[in-house]
């Protein structure tokens, strides 16, 4: 597509909300708490915040620069900015990663639909912690139920993608994101007022820096990339729809702040409640699905109508947050197929949906019927998560940072950060320094250390 006929986001706030809509999702509300729970709570959060500031934000700005300057899907963007070089593989790697993530992300997104139904039919009423654990296990190991939800979720994503960029994504984000934020705050208040909640707050905010090791740093870094939607050209593709007046640095900072606040709020909603009812913080992927129904029951025990409404609303908004993320994952791959292979958007979208259905099928069954199919100790679901979040995203982030830090002409970078000299870019030097030195070496170091080539 040419510069003129690529769609554009309509407004400044629309840009921030749509990018934040991609960033805020199950990564913050489902994945962040369980990764934090697996890695000691407060310690994880401190390392996570460093990863966002030193690695995540610079890479986000780099993706914005590439996307808006090239005005093309992520794979084409590299080809345009670095013709006839191997850099195009960074874009292609991103597209592949996006597709793999969508394959298992949509499974969890489907779970949110099951929980909407359970909430609507008031099935949480009168249940205890043990019942929620049993119910989740029964559901997630069941063969067909999660598959139906997976199918429906991907179908919904598919239709929004086919409707086009501006209308679908922007309109939805404007309403859903603020509502989710407000509900989260209400639930945090409920959770921290449960008896016994203090232990959860201590767990979350008392770091023990002696526990920092390379596995924890890799997990925090992977989570930062995952949560900020980085390393797969997602924000790069979005930035190709930004207008020339969008302030890239400010947009990145806003998205980073919103995303981190939502993650910490999710932690504050989950852990006090988990400790209050004796659920282990390292329960893994089931954590939010077994903890939250408890919050609704216990916090609003005397007001069943409020408990009912809060639970229905929460799962609807969680599904919506997941949807804005699945849309963006889908968009990366669809835009690539549409623009590179000249498929119609409809056909490109159908291919993506089908591939993700197949991946999701195996990911979902690997938690039940196919759970003995393991590679290096991980089932298919865990394997996709590990491969994408802990290997592919960091590698791609490292290459993106190096591309803008070392390869790209600094005049282009300056032009993008100052909108062709019309706004100031006080952070220019720091951004270049982080992109040139800190992000590439930091990521490489963590990586090499974790795969055991170095033993620090
Ligand atoms: N950042 C999203 C989340 O936190 C997940 C995602 C990853 C979306 C990569 C798009 C691209 O849920």
Short mmCIF file of N, CA, C and O in Angstrom, two decimals, residues 362-440:
data_model
loop_
_atom_site.label_atom_id
_atom_site.label_comp_id
_atom_site.label_asym_id
_atom_site.label_seq_id
_atom_site.Cartn_x
_atom_site.Cartn_y
_atom_site.Cartn_z
N UNK A 362 -3.97 -27.94 19.54
CA UNK A 362 -2.95 -28.76 20.23
C UNK A 362 -2.59 -28.16 21.59
O UNK A 362 -2.37 -28.88 22.56
N UNK A 363 -2.52 -26.82 21.64
CA UNK A 363 -2.17 -26.19 22.92
C UNK A 363 -3.22 -26.53 23.97
O UNK A 363 -2.91 -26.85 25.12
N UNK A 364 -4.48 -26.46 23.57
CA UNK A 364 -5.56 -26.72 24.51
C UNK A 364 -5.57 -28.18 24.95
O UNK A 364 -5.61 -28.49 26.14
N UNK A 365 -5.46 -29.08 23.99
CA UNK A 365 -5.48 -30.50 24.35
C UNK A 365 -4.24 -30.92 25.14
O UNK A 365 -4.28 -31.89 25.89
N UNK A 366 -3.16 -30.16 24.98
CA UNK A 366 -1.94 -30.55 25.69
C UNK A 366 -2.08 -30.36 27.20
O UNK A 366 -1.24 -30.79 27.98
N UNK A 367 -3.17 -29.67 27.62
CA UNK A 367 -3.40 -29.53 29.06
C UNK A 367 -4.25 -30.67 29.60
O UNK A 367 -4.47 -30.79 30.80
N UNK A 368 -4.78 -31.48 28.69
CA UNK A 368 -5.62 -32.59 29.14
C UNK A 368 -5.26 -33.86 28.40
O UNK A 368 -4.28 -34.53 28.71
N UNK A 369 -6.05 -34.15 27.34
CA UNK A 369 -5.91 -35.42 26.64
C UNK A 369 -4.49 -35.69 26.13
O UNK A 369 -4.05 -36.83 26.11
N UNK A 370 -3.78 -34.63 25.72
CA UNK A 370 -2.44 -34.87 25.14
C UNK A 370 -1.32 -34.48 26.09
O UNK A 370 -0.22 -34.14 25.67
N UNK A 371 -1.57 -34.53 27.40
CA UNK A 371 -0.57 -33.97 28.31
C UNK A 371 0.69 -34.82 28.45
O UNK A 371 1.68 -34.40 29.03
N UNK A 372 0.67 -36.03 27.92
CA UNK A 372 1.91 -36.80 28.01
C UNK A 372 2.85 -36.58 26.83
O UNK A 372 3.96 -37.09 26.81
N UNK A 373 2.37 -35.75 25.88
CA UNK A 373 3.24 -35.41 24.74
C UNK A 373 4.15 -34.26 25.17
O UNK A 373 3.76 -33.10 25.10
N UNK A 374 5.35 -34.57 25.64
CA UNK A 374 6.19 -33.49 26.16
C UNK A 374 7.52 -33.41 25.44
O UNK A 374 8.10 -34.43 25.09
N UNK A 375 7.98 -32.17 25.22
CA UNK A 375 9.33 -32.01 24.68
C UNK A 375 10.11 -31.25 25.75
O UNK A 375 9.62 -30.24 26.26
N UNK A 376 11.29 -31.69 26.05
CA UNK A 376 12.10 -31.18 27.17
C UNK A 376 11.26 -30.81 28.40
O UNK A 376 11.42 -29.74 28.99
N UNK A 377 10.39 -31.70 28.75
CA UNK A 377 9.62 -31.52 29.99
C UNK A 377 8.45 -30.56 29.89
O UNK A 377 7.74 -30.34 30.86
N UNK A 378 8.25 -29.96 28.70
CA UNK A 378 7.15 -28.99 28.57
C UNK A 378 6.08 -29.55 27.64
O UNK A 378 6.41 -30.17 26.62
N UNK A 379 4.81 -29.35 27.99
CA UNK A 379 3.77 -29.74 27.04
C UNK A 379 3.68 -28.67 25.94
O UNK A 379 4.38 -27.66 25.99
N UNK A 380 2.80 -28.88 24.98
CA UNK A 380 2.76 -27.99 23.81
C UNK A 380 2.44 -26.55 24.22
O UNK A 380 3.04 -25.59 23.73
N UNK A 381 1.49 -26.41 25.13
CA UNK A 381 1.09 -25.07 25.61
C UNK A 381 2.27 -24.37 26.26
O UNK A 381 2.64 -23.25 25.90
N UNK A 382 2.89 -25.05 27.21
CA UNK A 382 4.05 -24.45 27.90
C UNK A 382 5.20 -24.22 26.94
O UNK A 382 5.93 -23.23 27.04
N UNK A 383 5.35 -25.16 25.99
CA UNK A 383 6.44 -25.04 25.02
C UNK A 383 6.28 -23.80 24.17
O UNK A 383 7.24 -23.05 23.95
N UNK A 384 5.05 -23.53 23.70
CA UNK A 384 4.83 -22.33 22.87
C UNK A 384 5.11 -21.08 23.69
O UNK A 384 5.71 -20.13 23.21
N UNK A 385 4.67 -21.10 24.95
CA UNK A 385 4.88 -19.93 25.82
C UNK A 385 6.37 -19.70 26.04
O UNK A 385 6.88 -18.59 25.91
N UNK A 386 7.09 -20.78 26.33
CA UNK A 386 8.53 -20.65 26.60
C UNK A 386 9.26 -20.18 25.34
O UNK A 386 10.03 -19.22 25.38
N UNK A 387 8.99 -20.84 24.24
CA UNK A 387 9.69 -20.52 22.99
C UNK A 387 9.47 -19.06 22.58
O UNK A 387 10.40 -18.35 22.20
N UNK A 388 8.23 -18.60 22.68
CA UNK A 388 7.95 -17.24 22.23
C UNK A 388 8.43 -16.21 23.25
O UNK A 388 9.26 -15.36 22.95
N UNK A 389 7.93 -16.31 24.50
CA UNK A 389 8.20 -15.24 25.46
C UNK A 389 9.66 -15.23 25.90
O UNK A 389 10.24 -14.17 26.09
N UNK A 390 10.25 -16.40 26.08
CA UNK A 390 11.60 -16.37 26.65
C UNK A 390 12.71 -16.50 25.62
O UNK A 390 13.86 -16.29 25.94
N UNK A 391 12.38 -16.86 24.40
CA UNK A 391 13.45 -16.95 23.40
C UNK A 391 13.22 -15.98 22.23
O UNK A 391 14.03 -15.10 21.98
N UNK A 392 12.08 -16.15 21.54
CA UNK A 392 11.91 -15.37 20.31
C UNK A 392 11.74 -13.86 20.57
O UNK A 392 12.32 -13.04 19.87
N UNK A 393 10.94 -13.50 21.58
CA UNK A 393 10.74 -12.06 21.82
C UNK A 393 12.04 -11.36 22.22
O UNK A 393 12.35 -10.30 21.67
N UNK A 394 12.81 -11.92 23.18
CA UNK A 394 14.06 -11.22 23.51
C UNK A 394 15.02 -11.12 22.33
O UNK A 394 15.63 -10.07 22.11
N UNK A 395 15.12 -12.18 21.53
CA UNK A 395 16.05 -12.11 20.39
C UNK A 395 15.60 -11.02 19.43
O UNK A 395 16.37 -10.18 18.98
N UNK A 396 14.30 -11.02 19.16
CA UNK A 396 13.80 -10.03 18.22
C UNK A 396 13.93 -8.61 18.80
O UNK A 396 14.25 -7.66 18.08
N UNK A 397 13.72 -8.47 20.12
CA UNK A 397 13.89 -7.16 20.76
C UNK A 397 15.33 -6.68 20.63
O UNK A 397 15.60 -5.50 20.36
N UNK A 398 16.25 -7.60 20.82
CA UNK A 398 17.66 -7.26 20.74
C UNK A 398 18.01 -6.79 19.32
O UNK A 398 18.71 -5.79 19.13
N UNK A 399 17.48 -7.49 18.32
CA UNK A 399 17.78 -7.12 16.93
C UNK A 399 17.12 -5.79 16.57
O UNK A 399 17.71 -4.96 15.88
N UNK A 400 15.89 -5.57 17.07
CA UNK A 400 15.20 -4.31 16.77
C UNK A 400 15.99 -3.14 17.35
O UNK A 400 16.18 -2.11 16.69
N UNK A 401 16.45 -3.31 18.60
CA UNK A 401 17.21 -2.23 19.24
C UNK A 401 18.49 -1.97 18.44
O UNK A 401 18.85 -0.82 18.16
N UNK A 402 19.17 -3.04 18.04
CA UNK A 402 20.43 -2.85 17.29
C UNK A 402 20.16 -2.18 15.95
O UNK A 402 20.96 -1.35 15.50
N UNK A 403 19.06 -2.53 15.34
CA UNK A 403 18.74 -1.96 14.02
C UNK A 403 18.65 -0.44 14.12
O UNK A 403 19.28 0.29 13.36
N UNK A 404 17.85 0.03 15.08
CA UNK A 404 17.68 1.49 15.19
C UNK A 404 18.93 2.12 15.81
O UNK A 404 19.37 3.20 15.41
N UNK A 405 19.54 1.44 16.77
CA UNK A 405 20.72 2.00 17.44
C UNK A 405 21.93 2.09 16.53
O UNK A 405 22.67 3.07 16.56
N UNK A 406 22.15 1.06 15.73
CA UNK A 406 23.39 1.01 14.94
C UNK A 406 23.18 1.23 13.45
O UNK A 406 23.95 1.92 12.81
N UNK A 407 22.16 0.59 12.88
CA UNK A 407 22.06 0.59 11.41
C UNK A 407 21.38 1.85 10.87
O UNK A 407 21.88 2.49 9.95
N UNK A 408 20.24 2.17 11.45
CA UNK A 408 19.41 3.22 10.85
C UNK A 408 20.10 4.58 10.94
O UNK A 408 20.70 4.91 11.95
N UNK A 409 19.99 5.35 9.86
CA UNK A 409 20.56 6.69 9.82
C UNK A 409 19.99 7.52 10.98
O UNK A 409 18.77 7.58 11.15
N UNK A 410 20.86 8.18 11.75
CA UNK A 410 20.37 8.94 12.91
C UNK A 410 19.47 10.11 12.49
O UNK A 410 18.67 10.59 13.28
N UNK A 411 19.62 10.54 11.24
CA UNK A 411 18.73 11.63 10.77
C UNK A 411 17.29 11.13 10.73
O UNK A 411 16.35 11.86 11.03
N UNK A 412 17.13 9.86 10.34
CA UNK A 412 15.77 9.30 10.30
C UNK A 412 15.23 9.21 11.72
O UNK A 412 14.10 9.59 12.02
N UNK A 413 16.07 8.73 12.64
CA UNK A 413 15.63 8.59 14.03
C UNK A 413 15.25 9.95 14.59
O UNK A 413 14.19 10.13 15.20
N UNK A 414 16.11 10.93 14.37
CA UNK A 414 15.84 12.29 14.85
C UNK A 414 14.54 12.82 14.23
O UNK A 414 13.68 13.37 14.91
N UNK A 415 14.40 12.63 12.92
CA UNK A 415 13.20 13.10 12.22
C UNK A 415 11.94 12.48 12.82
O UNK A 415 10.94 13.16 13.01
N UNK A 416 12.00 11.20 13.15
CA UNK A 416 10.81 10.54 13.70
C UNK A 416 10.53 11.00 15.13
O UNK A 416 9.39 11.20 15.51
N UNK A 417 11.60 11.16 15.92
CA UNK A 417 11.36 11.53 17.32
C UNK A 417 10.95 12.99 17.45
O UNK A 417 10.31 13.38 18.44
N UNK A 418 11.33 13.84 16.47
CA UNK A 418 10.95 15.25 16.56
C UNK A 418 9.82 15.58 15.58
O UNK A 418 9.51 16.76 15.40
N UNK A 419 9.24 14.60 14.97
CA UNK A 419 8.23 14.82 13.93
C UNK A 419 8.73 15.86 12.92
O UNK A 419 8.10 16.91 12.73
N UNK A 420 9.87 15.59 12.31
CA UNK A 420 10.53 16.48 11.35
C UNK A 420 10.78 17.86 11.95
O UNK A 420 10.39 18.88 11.37
N UNK A 421 11.42 17.87 13.12
CA UNK A 421 11.80 19.12 13.79
C UNK A 421 10.63 20.00 14.21
O UNK A 421 10.78 21.21 14.31
N UNK A 422 9.48 19.43 14.44
CA UNK A 422 8.37 20.28 14.89
C UNK A 422 8.14 20.14 16.40
O UNK A 422 7.46 20.96 17.00
N UNK A 423 8.66 19.11 17.03
CA UNK A 423 8.57 19.00 18.50
C UNK A 423 9.96 18.69 19.06
O UNK A 423 10.85 18.31 18.33
N UNK A 424 10.09 18.87 20.39
CA UNK A 424 11.40 18.62 21.01
C UNK A 424 11.57 17.13 21.31
O UNK A 424 10.59 16.41 21.51
N UNK A 425 12.82 16.69 21.36
CA UNK A 425 13.08 15.30 21.74
C UNK A 425 14.18 15.28 22.79
O UNK A 425 15.32 14.92 22.51
N UNK A 426 13.84 15.70 24.02
CA UNK A 426 14.88 15.84 25.05
C UNK A 426 15.54 14.50 25.41
O UNK A 426 16.65 14.48 25.92
N UNK A 427 14.86 13.39 25.12
CA UNK A 427 15.43 12.10 25.52
C UNK A 427 16.23 11.44 24.40
O UNK A 427 16.66 10.30 24.53
N UNK A 428 16.43 12.18 23.30
CA UNK A 428 17.06 11.58 22.12
C UNK A 428 18.35 10.82 22.46
O UNK A 428 18.53 9.65 22.14
N UNK A 429 19.26 11.53 23.19
CA UNK A 429 20.58 10.92 23.44
C UNK A 429 20.45 9.68 24.32
O UNK A 429 21.12 8.66 24.08
N UNK A 430 19.59 9.78 25.32
CA UNK A 430 19.42 8.61 26.22
C UNK A 430 18.85 7.44 25.44
O UNK A 430 19.29 6.30 25.58
N UNK A 431 17.88 7.74 24.59
CA UNK A 431 17.25 6.65 23.81
C UNK A 431 18.29 5.98 22.92
O UNK A 431 18.38 4.75 22.87
N UNK A 432 19.09 6.78 22.25
CA UNK A 432 20.12 6.20 21.38
C UNK A 432 21.11 5.35 22.19
O UNK A 432 21.47 4.24 21.81
N UNK A 433 21.48 5.88 23.35
CA UNK A 433 22.43 5.13 24.19
C UNK A 433 21.83 3.78 24.61
O UNK A 433 22.48 2.73 24.51
N UNK A 434 20.58 3.82 25.04
CA UNK A 434 19.94 2.57 25.46
C UNK A 434 19.82 1.59 24.29
O UNK A 434 20.05 0.39 24.44
N UNK A 435 19.49 2.14 23.13
CA UNK A 435 19.30 1.25 21.97
C UNK A 435 20.62 0.69 21.45
O UNK A 435 20.70 -0.43 20.97
N UNK A 436 21.66 1.52 21.55
CA UNK A 436 22.95 1.08 21.03
C UNK A 436 23.62 0.08 21.97
O UNK A 436 24.11 -0.96 21.53
N UNK A 437 23.64 0.43 23.24
CA UNK A 437 24.46 -0.37 24.16
C UNK A 437 23.65 -1.20 25.13
O UNK A 437 23.83 -2.42 25.22
N UNK A 438 22.76 -0.54 25.87
CA UNK A 438 22.15 -1.24 27.01
C UNK A 438 21.25 -2.38 26.56
O UNK A 438 21.41 -3.52 27.01
N UNK A 439 20.30 -2.09 25.64
CA UNK A 439 19.35 -3.15 25.28
C UNK A 439 20.02 -4.35 24.60
O UNK A 439 19.86 -5.48 25.05
N UNK A 440 20.82 -4.14 23.54
CA UNK A 440 21.40 -5.34 22.89
C UNK A 440 22.31 -6.14 23.82
O UNK A 440 22.16 -7.36 23.93
#
